[in-house]
Amino acid sequence: MEIKRTGKLYTVKRIILIVLASFFFALNINSFIHIGDIIPGGFMGVTLLAQQVGAALFNINIPFSPLYYGLCAIPAIVSYFYIGKKFTIYSCVAIFLLGFFTDYVPPIFINYLDVQNPLLSAVFGGLLNAFSISLCLHAGATSGGTDFIAIFISERLRKDGWRFVFFFNCVILLITAYLFNIDKVLYSIIFQYITTIGINYFYLGYQQKTLLIITDSPTAVYEAIKISSNHAATSFSGIGQFLKKEKTLIYSVVSADEVNSVIVEIKKCDPKAFVNVIRSDHINGNFHYREHD
């Protein structure tokens, strides 16, 4: 699903992915989330919680889109100046379409769903939510204000911004538990957990892989890694015990979605290169992340 980051075709694909993501977000809200009475994380969760509070305590019907737009406005402005202009514009398009589809597109799918079990709604709603988020990420955009905040804190302040989002979501769930019941919170936790697992499956851009390459052409292989991924590498000299010949081991860490393209370039330089790909759970040090446009 990875798309090239240049040209008009990339722009068209970004728009298509954003439209699809926004539609699936709205479909999820008007189906699984509604049926399961689930509170997602982020500003979407705040908006849905406010709607439920207005309906249950004050008998007020609060539209989704105006409140959601208002919550996302200030983080979007910060993102425009400090994260990336095109990234923010495409994200705002996703936010606008999400609100529009949620409020104004008839929830036709909900009439065909006969899901009585909230657990099933939490599981399949979490998967659909993860898929929608992944479409946005593949398009180089995001769908909510808390993502703007997390990216800003992570990239500008060099702190774990997603930890702050996690605590923010915990506060939302605590308020939900206080106002309503613990069952709603527990199903919402399952929904958010499935979403996290699903994103790790659908989108590899935030994951890293370690490449261990044994080669007879270390200079050419290093240049292939550098050009194809903009990542550096470290080489070690050793002896291949099977043939008793001198070999070079190249160590490099790349983004998980770059692995296949990097290996293709390595094989062009040294068809006999031995490549071992290892999952990297945590790295600490200089690592090149693609900048937001």
Coordinates of N, CA and C in Angstrom, one line a residue, residues 29 33 38-46 48-49 129 169 172-173 188 191-192:
I29 N -18.2 5.0 13.4 CA -18.9 5.7 14.4 C -20.4 5.4 14.4
I33 N -19.3 1.5 16.9 CA -19.1 2.4 18.0 C -20.5 2.7 18.6
I38 N -19.4 2.6 22.6 CA -18.0 2.7 22.9 C -17.5 4.1 22.9
I39 N -16.5 4.4 23.7 CA -15.9 5.8 23.7 C -14.5 5.6 23.2
P40 N -14.1 6.0 21.9 CA -12.8 5.9 21.4 C -11.8 6.9 22.1
G41 N -10.6 6.8 21.8 CA -9.6 7.8 22.4 C -9.6 9.1 21.6
G42 N -8.8 10.0 22.1 CA -8.6 11.3 21.4 C -9.8 12.2 21.4
F43 N -9.8 13.2 20.5 CA -10.8 14.2 20.4 C -12.1 13.6 19.9
M44 N -12.0 12.5 19.1 CA -13.2 11.8 18.7 C -14.0 11.3 19.9
G45 N -13.2 10.7 20.9 CA -13.8 10.2 22.1 C -14.4 11.3 22.9
V46 N -13.8 12.4 23.0 CA -14.3 13.6 23.7 C -15.6 14.0 23.1
L48 N -17.8 12.3 21.2 CA -18.8 11.3 21.4 C -19.3 11.3 22.9
L49 N -18.3 11.5 23.8 CA -18.7 11.5 25.2 C -19.6 12.8 25.5
N129 N -11.4 0.8 12.9 CA -10.7 2.0 13.3 C -9.2 2.0 13.0
N169 N -6.3 9.9 27.2 CA -7.4 8.9 27.0 C -7.8 8.2 28.3
I172 N -10.3 10.5 29.9 CA -11.6 10.3 29.2 C -12.4 9.1 29.7
L173 N -11.7 8.0 29.9 CA -12.3 6.8 30.3 C -12.7 6.9 31.8
S188 N -14.5 -0.1 25.9 CA -13.8 1.0 25.2 C -12.3 0.7 25.3
F191 N -11.6 -1.9 22.7 CA -11.6 -1.2 21.4 C -10.3 -0.5 21.1
Q192 N -9.8 0.2 22.1 CA -8.5 1.0 21.9 C -7.3 0.0 21.8

